[in-house]
CSV table of C-alpha atoms in Angstrom, one decimal:
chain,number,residue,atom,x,y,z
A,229,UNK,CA,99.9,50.0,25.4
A,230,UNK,CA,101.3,48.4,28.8
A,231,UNK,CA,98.0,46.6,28.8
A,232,UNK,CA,97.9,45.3,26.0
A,233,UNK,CA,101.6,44.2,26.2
A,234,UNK,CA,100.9,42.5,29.8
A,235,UNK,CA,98.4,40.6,27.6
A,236,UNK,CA,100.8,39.5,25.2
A,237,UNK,CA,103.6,38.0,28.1
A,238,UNK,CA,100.6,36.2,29.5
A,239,UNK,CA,99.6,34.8,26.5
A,240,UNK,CA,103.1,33.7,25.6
A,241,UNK,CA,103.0,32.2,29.0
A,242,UNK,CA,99.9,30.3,28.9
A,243,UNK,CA,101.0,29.0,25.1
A,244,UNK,CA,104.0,28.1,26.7
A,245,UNK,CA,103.0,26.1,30.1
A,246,UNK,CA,100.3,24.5,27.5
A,247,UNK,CA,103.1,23.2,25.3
A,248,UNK,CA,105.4,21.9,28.0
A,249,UNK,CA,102.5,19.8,29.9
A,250,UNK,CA,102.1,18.4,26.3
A,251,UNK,CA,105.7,17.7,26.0
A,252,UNK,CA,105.8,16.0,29.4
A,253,UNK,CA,102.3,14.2,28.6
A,254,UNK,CA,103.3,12.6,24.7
A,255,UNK,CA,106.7,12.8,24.4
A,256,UNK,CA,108.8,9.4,25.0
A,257,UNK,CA,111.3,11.3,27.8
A,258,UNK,CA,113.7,9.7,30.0
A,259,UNK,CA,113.8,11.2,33.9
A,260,UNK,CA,116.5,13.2,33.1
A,261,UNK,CA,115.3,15.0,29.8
A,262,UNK,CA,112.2,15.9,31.7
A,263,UNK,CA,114.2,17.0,34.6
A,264,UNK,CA,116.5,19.1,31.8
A,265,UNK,CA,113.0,20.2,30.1
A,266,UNK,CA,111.7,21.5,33.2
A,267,UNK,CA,114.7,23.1,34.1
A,268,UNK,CA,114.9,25.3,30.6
A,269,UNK,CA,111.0,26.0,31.1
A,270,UNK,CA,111.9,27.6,34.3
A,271,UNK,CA,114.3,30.2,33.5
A,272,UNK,CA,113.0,30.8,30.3
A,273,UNK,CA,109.5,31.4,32.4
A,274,UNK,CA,111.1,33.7,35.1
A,275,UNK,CA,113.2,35.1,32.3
A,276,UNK,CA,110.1,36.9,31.0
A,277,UNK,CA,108.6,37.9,34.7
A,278,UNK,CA,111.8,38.3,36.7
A,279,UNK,CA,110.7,38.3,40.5
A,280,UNK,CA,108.5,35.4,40.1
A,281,UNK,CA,109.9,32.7,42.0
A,282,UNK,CA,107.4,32.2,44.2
A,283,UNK,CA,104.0,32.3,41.8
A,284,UNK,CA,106.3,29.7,39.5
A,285,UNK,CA,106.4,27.6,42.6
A,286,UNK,CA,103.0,27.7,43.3
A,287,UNK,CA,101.3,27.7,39.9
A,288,UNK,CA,103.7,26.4,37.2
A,289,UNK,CA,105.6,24.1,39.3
A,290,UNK,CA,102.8,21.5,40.6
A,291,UNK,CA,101.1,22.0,37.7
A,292,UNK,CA,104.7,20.4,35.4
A,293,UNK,CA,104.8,17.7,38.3
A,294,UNK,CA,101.5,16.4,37.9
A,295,UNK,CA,101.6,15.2,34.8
């Protein structure tokens, strides 16, 4: 059971990540509403795996700034 529900947050997060780098890619944003999207993807990311901080800085982070 806590497998398979581990499987579900990570899918949710990969879905997630996927559909922000899309947003950031396609959609017309200024600075600021990417700044304000990033932000939202951030806690709504560490609201799901509290104690993350520092893997969303290293994974999640430079991967949003890339694009």
């Amino acid at each position: 059971m806590k497998l398979l529900e581990e499987q579900r947050r990570l899918n949710w997060l990969r879905n997630y990540s996927d559909s922000i780098v899309k947003r950031l890619d396609s959609d017309d944003l200024t600075e600021g509403a990417a700044w304000e999207l990033l932000t939202e993807a951030k806690l709504k990311i560490l609201e799901r795996f509290p104690n993350s901080d520092d893997e969303y800085h290293l994974i999640y982070e430079r991967r949003f700034r890339r694009v």
